[in-house]
mmCIF file with all atom_site columns, C-alpha atoms in Angstrom:
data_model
loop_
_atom_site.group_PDB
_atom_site.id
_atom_site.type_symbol
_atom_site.label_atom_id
_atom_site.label_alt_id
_atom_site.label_comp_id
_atom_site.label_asym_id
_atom_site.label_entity_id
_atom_site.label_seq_id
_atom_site.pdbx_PDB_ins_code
_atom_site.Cartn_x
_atom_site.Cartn_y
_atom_site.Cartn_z
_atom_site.occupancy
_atom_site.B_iso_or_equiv
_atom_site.pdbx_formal_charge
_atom_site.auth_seq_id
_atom_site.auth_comp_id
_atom_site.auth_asym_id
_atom_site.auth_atom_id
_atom_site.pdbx_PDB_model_num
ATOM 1   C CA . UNK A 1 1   ? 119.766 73.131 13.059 1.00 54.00 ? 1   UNK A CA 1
ATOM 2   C CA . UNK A 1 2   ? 122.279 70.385 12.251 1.00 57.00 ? 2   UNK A CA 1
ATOM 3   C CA . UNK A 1 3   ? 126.020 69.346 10.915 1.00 64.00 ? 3   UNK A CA 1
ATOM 4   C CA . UNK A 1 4   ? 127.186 72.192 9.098  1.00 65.00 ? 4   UNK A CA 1
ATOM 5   C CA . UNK A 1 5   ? 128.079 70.057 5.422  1.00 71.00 ? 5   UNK A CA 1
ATOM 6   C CA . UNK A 1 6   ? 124.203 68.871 6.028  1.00 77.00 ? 6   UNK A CA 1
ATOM 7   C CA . UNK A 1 7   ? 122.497 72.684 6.312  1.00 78.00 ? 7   UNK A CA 1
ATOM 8   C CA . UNK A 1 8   ? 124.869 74.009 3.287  1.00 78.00 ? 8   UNK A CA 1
ATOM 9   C CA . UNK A 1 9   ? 123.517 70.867 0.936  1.00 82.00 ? 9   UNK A CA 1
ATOM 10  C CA . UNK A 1 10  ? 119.760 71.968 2.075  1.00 85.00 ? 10  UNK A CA 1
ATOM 11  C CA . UNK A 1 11  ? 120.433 75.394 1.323  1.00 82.00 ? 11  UNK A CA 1
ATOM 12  C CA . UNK A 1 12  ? 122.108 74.851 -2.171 1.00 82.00 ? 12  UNK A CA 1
ATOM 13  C CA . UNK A 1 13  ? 119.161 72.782 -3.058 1.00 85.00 ? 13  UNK A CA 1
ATOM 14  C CA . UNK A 1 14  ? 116.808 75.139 -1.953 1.00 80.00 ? 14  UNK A CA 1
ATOM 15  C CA . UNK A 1 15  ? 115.409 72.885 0.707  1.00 85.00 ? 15  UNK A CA 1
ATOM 16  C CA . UNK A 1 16  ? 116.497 76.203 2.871  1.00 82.00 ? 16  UNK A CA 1
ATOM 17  C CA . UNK A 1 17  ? 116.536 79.648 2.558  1.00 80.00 ? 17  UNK A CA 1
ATOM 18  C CA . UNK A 1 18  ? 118.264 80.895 5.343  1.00 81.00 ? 18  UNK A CA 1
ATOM 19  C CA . UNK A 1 19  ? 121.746 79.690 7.100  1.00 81.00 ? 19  UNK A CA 1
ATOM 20  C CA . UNK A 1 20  ? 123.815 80.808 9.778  1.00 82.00 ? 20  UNK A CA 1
ATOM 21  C CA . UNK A 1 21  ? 127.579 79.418 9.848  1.00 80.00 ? 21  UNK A CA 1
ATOM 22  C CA . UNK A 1 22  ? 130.223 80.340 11.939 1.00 79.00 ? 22  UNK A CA 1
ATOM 23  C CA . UNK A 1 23  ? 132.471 78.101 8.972  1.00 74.00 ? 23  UNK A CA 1
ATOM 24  C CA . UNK A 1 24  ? 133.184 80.131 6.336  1.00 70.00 ? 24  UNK A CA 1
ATOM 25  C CA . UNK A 1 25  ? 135.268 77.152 4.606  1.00 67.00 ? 25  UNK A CA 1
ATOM 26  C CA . UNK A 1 26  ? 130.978 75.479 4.425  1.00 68.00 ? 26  UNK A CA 1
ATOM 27  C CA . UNK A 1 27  ? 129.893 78.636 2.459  1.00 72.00 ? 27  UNK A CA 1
ATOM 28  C CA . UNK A 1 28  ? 127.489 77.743 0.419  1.00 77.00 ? 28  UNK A CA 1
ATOM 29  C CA . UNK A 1 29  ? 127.900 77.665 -3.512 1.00 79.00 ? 29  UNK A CA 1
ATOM 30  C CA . UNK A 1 30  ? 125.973 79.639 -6.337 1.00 78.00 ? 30  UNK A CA 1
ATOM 31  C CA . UNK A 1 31  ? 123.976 82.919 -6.074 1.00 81.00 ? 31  UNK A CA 1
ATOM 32  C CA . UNK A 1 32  ? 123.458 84.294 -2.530 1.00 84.00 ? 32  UNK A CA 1
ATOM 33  C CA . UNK A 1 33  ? 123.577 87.613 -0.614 1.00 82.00 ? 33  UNK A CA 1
ATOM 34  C CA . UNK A 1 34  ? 125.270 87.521 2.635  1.00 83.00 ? 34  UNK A CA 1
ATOM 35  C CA . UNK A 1 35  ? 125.001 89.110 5.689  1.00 84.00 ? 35  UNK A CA 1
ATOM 36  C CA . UNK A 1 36  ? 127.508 89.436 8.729  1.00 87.00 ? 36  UNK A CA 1
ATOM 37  C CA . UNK A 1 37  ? 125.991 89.475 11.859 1.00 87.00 ? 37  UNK A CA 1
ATOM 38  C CA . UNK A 1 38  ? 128.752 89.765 14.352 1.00 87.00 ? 38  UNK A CA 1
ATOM 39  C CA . UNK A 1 39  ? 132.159 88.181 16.261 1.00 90.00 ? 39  UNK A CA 1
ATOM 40  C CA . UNK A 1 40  ? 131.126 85.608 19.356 1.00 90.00 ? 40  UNK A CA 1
ATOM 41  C CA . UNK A 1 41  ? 133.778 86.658 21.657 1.00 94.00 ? 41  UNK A CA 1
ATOM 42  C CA . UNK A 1 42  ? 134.685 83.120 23.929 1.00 96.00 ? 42  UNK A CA 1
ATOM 43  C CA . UNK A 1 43  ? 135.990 83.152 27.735 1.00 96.00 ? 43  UNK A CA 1
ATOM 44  C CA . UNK A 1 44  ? 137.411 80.379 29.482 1.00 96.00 ? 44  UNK A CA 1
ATOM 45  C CA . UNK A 1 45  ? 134.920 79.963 32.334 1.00 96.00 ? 45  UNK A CA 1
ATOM 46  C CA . UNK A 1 46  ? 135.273 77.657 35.747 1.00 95.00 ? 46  UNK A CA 1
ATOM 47  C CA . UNK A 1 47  ? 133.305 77.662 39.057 1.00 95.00 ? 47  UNK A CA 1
ATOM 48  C CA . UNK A 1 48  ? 133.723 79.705 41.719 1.00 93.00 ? 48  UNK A CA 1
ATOM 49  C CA . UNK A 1 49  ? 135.623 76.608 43.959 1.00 93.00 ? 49  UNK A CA 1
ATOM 50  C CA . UNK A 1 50  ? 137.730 75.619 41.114 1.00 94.00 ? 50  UNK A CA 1
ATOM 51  C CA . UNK A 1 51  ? 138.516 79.624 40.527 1.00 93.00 ? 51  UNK A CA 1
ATOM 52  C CA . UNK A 1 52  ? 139.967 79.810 43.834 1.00 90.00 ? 52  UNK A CA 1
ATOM 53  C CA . UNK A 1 53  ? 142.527 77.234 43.092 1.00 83.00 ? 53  UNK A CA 1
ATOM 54  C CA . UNK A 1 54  ? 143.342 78.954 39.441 1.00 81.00 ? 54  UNK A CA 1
ATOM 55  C CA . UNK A 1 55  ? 143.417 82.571 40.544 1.00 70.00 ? 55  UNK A CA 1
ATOM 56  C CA . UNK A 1 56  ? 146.645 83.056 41.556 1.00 74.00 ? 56  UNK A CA 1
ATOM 57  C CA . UNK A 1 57  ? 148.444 81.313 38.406 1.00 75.00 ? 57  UNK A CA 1
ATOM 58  C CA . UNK A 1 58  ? 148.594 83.634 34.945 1.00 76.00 ? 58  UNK A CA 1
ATOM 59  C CA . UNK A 1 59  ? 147.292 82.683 31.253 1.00 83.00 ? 59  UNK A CA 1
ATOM 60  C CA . UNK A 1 60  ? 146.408 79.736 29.312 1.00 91.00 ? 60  UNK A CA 1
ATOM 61  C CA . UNK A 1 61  ? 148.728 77.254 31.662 1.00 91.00 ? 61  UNK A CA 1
ATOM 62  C CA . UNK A 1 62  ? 146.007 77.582 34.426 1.00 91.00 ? 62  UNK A CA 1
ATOM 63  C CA . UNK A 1 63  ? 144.426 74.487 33.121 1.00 93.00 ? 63  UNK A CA 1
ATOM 64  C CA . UNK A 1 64  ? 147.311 72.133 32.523 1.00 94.00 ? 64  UNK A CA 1
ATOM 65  C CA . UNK A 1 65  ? 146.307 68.411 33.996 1.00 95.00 ? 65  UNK A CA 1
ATOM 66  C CA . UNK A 1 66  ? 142.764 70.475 34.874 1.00 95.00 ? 66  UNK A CA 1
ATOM 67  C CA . UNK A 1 67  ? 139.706 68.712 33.926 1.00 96.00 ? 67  UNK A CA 1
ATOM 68  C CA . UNK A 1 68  ? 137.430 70.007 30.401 1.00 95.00 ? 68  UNK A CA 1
ATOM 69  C CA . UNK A 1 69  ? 134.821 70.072 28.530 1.00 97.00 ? 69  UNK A CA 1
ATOM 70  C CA . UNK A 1 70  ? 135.006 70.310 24.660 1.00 96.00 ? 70  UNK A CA 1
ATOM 71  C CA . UNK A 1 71  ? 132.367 70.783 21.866 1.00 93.00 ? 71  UNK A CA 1
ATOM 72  C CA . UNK A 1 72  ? 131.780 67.644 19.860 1.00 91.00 ? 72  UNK A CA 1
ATOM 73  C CA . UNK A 1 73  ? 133.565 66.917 16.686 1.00 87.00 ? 73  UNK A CA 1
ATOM 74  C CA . UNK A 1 74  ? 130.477 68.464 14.848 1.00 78.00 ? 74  UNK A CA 1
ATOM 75  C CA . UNK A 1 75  ? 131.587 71.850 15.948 1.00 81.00 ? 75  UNK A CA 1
ATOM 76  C CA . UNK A 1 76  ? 134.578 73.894 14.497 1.00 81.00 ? 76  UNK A CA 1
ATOM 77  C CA . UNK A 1 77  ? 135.359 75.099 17.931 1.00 89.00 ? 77  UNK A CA 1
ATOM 78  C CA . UNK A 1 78  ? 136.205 71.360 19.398 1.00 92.00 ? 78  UNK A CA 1
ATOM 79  C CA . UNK A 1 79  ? 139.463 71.969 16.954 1.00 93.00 ? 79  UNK A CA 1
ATOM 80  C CA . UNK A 1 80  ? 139.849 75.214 17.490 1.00 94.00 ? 80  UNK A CA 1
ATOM 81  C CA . UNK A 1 81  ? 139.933 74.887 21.264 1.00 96.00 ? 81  UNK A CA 1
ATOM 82  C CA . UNK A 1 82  ? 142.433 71.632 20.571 1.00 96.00 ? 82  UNK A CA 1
ATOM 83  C CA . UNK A 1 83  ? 144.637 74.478 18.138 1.00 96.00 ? 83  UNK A CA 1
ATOM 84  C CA . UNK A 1 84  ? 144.789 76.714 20.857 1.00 97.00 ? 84  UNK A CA 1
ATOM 85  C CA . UNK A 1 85  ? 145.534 74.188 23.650 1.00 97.00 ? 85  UNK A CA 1
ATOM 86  C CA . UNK A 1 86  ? 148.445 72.842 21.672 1.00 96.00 ? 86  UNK A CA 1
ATOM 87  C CA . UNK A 1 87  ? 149.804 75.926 20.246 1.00 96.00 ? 87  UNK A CA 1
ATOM 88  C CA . UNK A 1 88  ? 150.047 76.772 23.901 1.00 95.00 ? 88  UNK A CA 1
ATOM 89  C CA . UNK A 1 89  ? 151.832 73.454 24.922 1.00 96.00 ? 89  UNK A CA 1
ATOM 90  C CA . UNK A 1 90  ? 148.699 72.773 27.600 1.00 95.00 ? 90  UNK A CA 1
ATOM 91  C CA . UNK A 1 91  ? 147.138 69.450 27.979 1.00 96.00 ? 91  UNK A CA 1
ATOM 92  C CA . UNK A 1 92  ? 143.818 69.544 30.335 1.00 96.00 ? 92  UNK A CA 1
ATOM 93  C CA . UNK A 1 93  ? 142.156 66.325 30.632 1.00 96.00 ? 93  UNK A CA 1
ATOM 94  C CA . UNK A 1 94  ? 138.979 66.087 28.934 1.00 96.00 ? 94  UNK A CA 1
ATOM 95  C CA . UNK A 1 95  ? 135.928 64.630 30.281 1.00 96.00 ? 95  UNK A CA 1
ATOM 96  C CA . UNK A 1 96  ? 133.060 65.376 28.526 1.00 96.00 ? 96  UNK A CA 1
ATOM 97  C CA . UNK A 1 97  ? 131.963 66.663 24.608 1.00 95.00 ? 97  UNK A CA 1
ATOM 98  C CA . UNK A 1 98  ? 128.722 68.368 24.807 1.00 94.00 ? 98  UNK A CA 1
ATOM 99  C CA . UNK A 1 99  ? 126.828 71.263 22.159 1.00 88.00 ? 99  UNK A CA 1
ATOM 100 C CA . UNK A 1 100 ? 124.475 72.316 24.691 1.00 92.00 ? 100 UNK A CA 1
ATOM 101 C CA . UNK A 1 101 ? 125.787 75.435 25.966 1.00 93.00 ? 101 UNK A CA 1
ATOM 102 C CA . UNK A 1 102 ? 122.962 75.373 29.107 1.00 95.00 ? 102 UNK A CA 1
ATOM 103 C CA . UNK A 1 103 ? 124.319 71.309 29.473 1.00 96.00 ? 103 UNK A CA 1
ATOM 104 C CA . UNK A 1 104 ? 127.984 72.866 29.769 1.00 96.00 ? 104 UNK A CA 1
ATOM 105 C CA . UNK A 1 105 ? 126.895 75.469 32.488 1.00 97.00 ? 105 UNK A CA 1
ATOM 106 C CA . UNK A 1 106 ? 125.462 73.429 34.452 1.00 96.00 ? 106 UNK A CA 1
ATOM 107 C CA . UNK A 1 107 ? 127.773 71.111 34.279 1.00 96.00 ? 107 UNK A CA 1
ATOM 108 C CA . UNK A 1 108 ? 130.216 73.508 35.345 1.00 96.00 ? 108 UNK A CA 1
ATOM 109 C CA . UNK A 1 109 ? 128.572 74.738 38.167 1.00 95.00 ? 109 UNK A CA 1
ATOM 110 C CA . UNK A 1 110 ? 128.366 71.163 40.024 1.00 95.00 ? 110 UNK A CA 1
ATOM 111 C CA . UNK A 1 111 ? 131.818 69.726 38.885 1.00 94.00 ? 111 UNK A CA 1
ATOM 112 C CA . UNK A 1 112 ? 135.173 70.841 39.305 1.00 93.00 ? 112 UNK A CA 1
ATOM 113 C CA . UNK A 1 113 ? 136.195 71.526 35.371 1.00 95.00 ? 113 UNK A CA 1
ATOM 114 C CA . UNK A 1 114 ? 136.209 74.313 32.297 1.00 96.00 ? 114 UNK A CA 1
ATOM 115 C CA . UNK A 1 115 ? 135.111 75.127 29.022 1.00 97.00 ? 115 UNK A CA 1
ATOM 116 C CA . UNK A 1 116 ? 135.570 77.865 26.718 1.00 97.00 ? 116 UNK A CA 1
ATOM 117 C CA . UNK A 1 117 ? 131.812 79.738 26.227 1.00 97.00 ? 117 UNK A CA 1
ATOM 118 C CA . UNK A 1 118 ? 130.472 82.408 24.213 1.00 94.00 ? 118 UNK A CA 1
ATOM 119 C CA . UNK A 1 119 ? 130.876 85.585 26.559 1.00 94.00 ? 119 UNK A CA 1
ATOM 120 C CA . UNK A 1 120 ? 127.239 86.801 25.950 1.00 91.00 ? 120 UNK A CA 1
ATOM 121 C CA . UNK A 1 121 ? 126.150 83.285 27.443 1.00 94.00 ? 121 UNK A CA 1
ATOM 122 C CA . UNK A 1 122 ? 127.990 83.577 30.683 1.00 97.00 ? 122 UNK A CA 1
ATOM 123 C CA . UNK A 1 123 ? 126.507 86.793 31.529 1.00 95.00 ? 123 UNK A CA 1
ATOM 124 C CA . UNK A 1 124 ? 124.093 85.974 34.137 1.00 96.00 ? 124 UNK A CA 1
ATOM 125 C CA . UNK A 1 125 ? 126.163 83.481 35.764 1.00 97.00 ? 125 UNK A CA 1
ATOM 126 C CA . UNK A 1 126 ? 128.806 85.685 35.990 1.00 97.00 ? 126 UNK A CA 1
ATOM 127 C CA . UNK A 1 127 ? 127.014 88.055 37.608 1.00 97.00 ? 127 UNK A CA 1
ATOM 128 C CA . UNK A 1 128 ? 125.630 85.969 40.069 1.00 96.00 ? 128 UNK A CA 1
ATOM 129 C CA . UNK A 1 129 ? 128.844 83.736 41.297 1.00 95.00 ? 129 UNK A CA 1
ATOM 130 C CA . UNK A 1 130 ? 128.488 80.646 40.097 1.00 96.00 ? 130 UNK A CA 1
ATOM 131 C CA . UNK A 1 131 ? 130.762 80.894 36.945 1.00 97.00 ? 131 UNK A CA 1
ATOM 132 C CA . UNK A 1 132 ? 134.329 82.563 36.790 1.00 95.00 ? 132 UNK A CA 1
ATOM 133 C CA . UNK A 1 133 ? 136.521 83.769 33.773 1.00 94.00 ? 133 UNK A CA 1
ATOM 134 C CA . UNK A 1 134 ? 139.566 82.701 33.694 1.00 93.00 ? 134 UNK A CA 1
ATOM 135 C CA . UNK A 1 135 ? 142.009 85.727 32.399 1.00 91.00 ? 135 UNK A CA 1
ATOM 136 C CA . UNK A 1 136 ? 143.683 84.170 29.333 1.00 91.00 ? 136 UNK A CA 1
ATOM 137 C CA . UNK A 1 137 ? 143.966 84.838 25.892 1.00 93.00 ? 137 UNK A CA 1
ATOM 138 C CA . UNK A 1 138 ? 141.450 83.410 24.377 1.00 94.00 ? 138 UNK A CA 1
ATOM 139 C CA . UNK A 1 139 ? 140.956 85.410 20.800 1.00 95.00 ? 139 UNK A CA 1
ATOM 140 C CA . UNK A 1 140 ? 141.223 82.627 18.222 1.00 95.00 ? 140 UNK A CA 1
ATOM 141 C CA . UNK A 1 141 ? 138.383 81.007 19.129 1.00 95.00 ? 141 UNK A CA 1
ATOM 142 C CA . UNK A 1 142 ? 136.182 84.505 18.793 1.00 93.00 ? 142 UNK A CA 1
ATOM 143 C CA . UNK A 1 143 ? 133.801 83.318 15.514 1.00 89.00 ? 143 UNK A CA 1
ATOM 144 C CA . UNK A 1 144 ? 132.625 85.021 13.194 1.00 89.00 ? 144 UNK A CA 1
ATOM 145 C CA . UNK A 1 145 ? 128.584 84.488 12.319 1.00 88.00 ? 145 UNK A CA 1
ATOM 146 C CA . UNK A 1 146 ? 127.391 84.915 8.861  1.00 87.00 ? 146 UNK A CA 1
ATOM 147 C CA . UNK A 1 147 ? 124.190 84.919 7.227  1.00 85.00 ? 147 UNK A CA 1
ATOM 148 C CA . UNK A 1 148 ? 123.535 83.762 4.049  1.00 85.00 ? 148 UNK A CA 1
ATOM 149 C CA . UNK A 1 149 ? 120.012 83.953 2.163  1.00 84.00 ? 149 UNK A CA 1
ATOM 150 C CA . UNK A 1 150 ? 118.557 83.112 -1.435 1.00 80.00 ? 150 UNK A CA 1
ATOM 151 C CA . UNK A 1 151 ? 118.285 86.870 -3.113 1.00 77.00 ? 151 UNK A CA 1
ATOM 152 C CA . UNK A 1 152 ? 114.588 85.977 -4.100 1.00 73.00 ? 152 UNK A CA 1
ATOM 153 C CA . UNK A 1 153 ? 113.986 87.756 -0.332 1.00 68.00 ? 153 UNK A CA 1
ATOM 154 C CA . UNK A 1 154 ? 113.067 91.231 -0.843 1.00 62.00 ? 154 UNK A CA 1
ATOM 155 C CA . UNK A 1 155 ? 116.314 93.048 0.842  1.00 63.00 ? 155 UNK A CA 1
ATOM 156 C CA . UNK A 1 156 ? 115.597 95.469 3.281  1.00 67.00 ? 156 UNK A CA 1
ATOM 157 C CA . UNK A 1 157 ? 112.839 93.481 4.668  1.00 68.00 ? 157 UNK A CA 1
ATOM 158 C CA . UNK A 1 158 ? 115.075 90.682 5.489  1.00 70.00 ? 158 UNK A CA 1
ATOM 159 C CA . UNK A 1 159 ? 118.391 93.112 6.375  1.00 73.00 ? 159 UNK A CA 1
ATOM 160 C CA . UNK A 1 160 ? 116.175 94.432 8.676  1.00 76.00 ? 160 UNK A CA 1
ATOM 161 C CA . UNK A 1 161 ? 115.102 90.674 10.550 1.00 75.00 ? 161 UNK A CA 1
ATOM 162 C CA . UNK A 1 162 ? 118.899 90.236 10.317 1.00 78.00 ? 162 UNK A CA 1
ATOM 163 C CA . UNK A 1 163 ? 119.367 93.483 11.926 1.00 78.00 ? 163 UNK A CA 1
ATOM 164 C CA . UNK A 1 164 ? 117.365 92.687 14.731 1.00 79.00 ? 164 UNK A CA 1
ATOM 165 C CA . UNK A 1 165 ? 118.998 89.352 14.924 1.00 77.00 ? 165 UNK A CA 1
ATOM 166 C CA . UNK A 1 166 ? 122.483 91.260 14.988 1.00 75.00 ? 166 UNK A CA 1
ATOM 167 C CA . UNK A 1 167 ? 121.831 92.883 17.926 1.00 73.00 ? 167 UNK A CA 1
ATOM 168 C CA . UNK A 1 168 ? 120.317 89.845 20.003 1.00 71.00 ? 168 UNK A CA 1
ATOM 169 C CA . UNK A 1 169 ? 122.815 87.480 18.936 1.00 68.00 ? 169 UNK A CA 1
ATOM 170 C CA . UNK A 1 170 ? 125.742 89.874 20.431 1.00 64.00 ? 170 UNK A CA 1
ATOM 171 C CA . UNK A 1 171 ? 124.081 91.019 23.381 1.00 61.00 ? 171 UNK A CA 1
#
């Protein structure tokens, strides 16, 4: 776990042997195999008070002047949020950068605000009330996850741990 430049220089130096990235441009350099585990589909996700007031207004313009929270800098997805925002001409107010996705959900829940999440994060909360998705389009921020390893790993032993992985990453 750490800044993506930092975990690509451990795993070129062999200091790692495994990496997830969700930043292709960070690949790492030399020999590798590579494995792709899956798209992380995001929603734009409020509570259930601050849903009431968005509901009845369509797409991304929901959240103009509306209160956010962002990744931190350290994540691809604070600029890729920012991209979308701006390529859609909205301008929400941000109040808070945080990587914790459980931080962000709670946070949400008590305070009037939004943040884009990875859908298979939102699940329970969804199902229980306390978070909303807003209905916009949200596709460029879905990420693609990647994982590389050294080849020295004997290969269908590890495919299959990456397998596994796979399917409890997306679910």
């Amino acid at each position: 776990q750490g800044e993506n430049s930092f975990l690509v220089h451990a795993f070129n130096n062999d200091e790692i042997d495994l990496l997830f990235s969700t930043n292709r441009s960070l690949s790492p350099k030399g020999n590798y195999n590579e494995y792709k585990i899956g798209t992380k589909k995001f929603k734009l996700v409020c509570n259930k008070k601050m849903y009431q007031d968005l509901e009845k207004k369509k797409g991304l313009s929901v959240v103009q002047d509306q209160r956010f929270i962002n990744f931190t800098s350290d994540s691809e997805l604070h600029f890729k949020i920012y991209k979308l925002l701006n390529n859609n001409k909205v301008h929400p107010i941000r109040v808070a950068e945080i990587d914790d996705i459980n931080l962000i959900k709670k946070t949400l829940i008590k305070f009037n605000s939004f943040a884009f999440l990875p859908e298979n994060s939102i699940t329970e909360e969804i199902k229980e009330g306390t978070l909303k998705i807003v209905e916009c389009n949200t596709k460029s921020l879905d990420t693609e996850i990647t994982a590389y390893y050294k080849p020295h790993f004997e290969s269908n032993r590890f495919e299959n741990h990456l397998k596994a992985i796979k399917k409890d990453v997306l679910n």
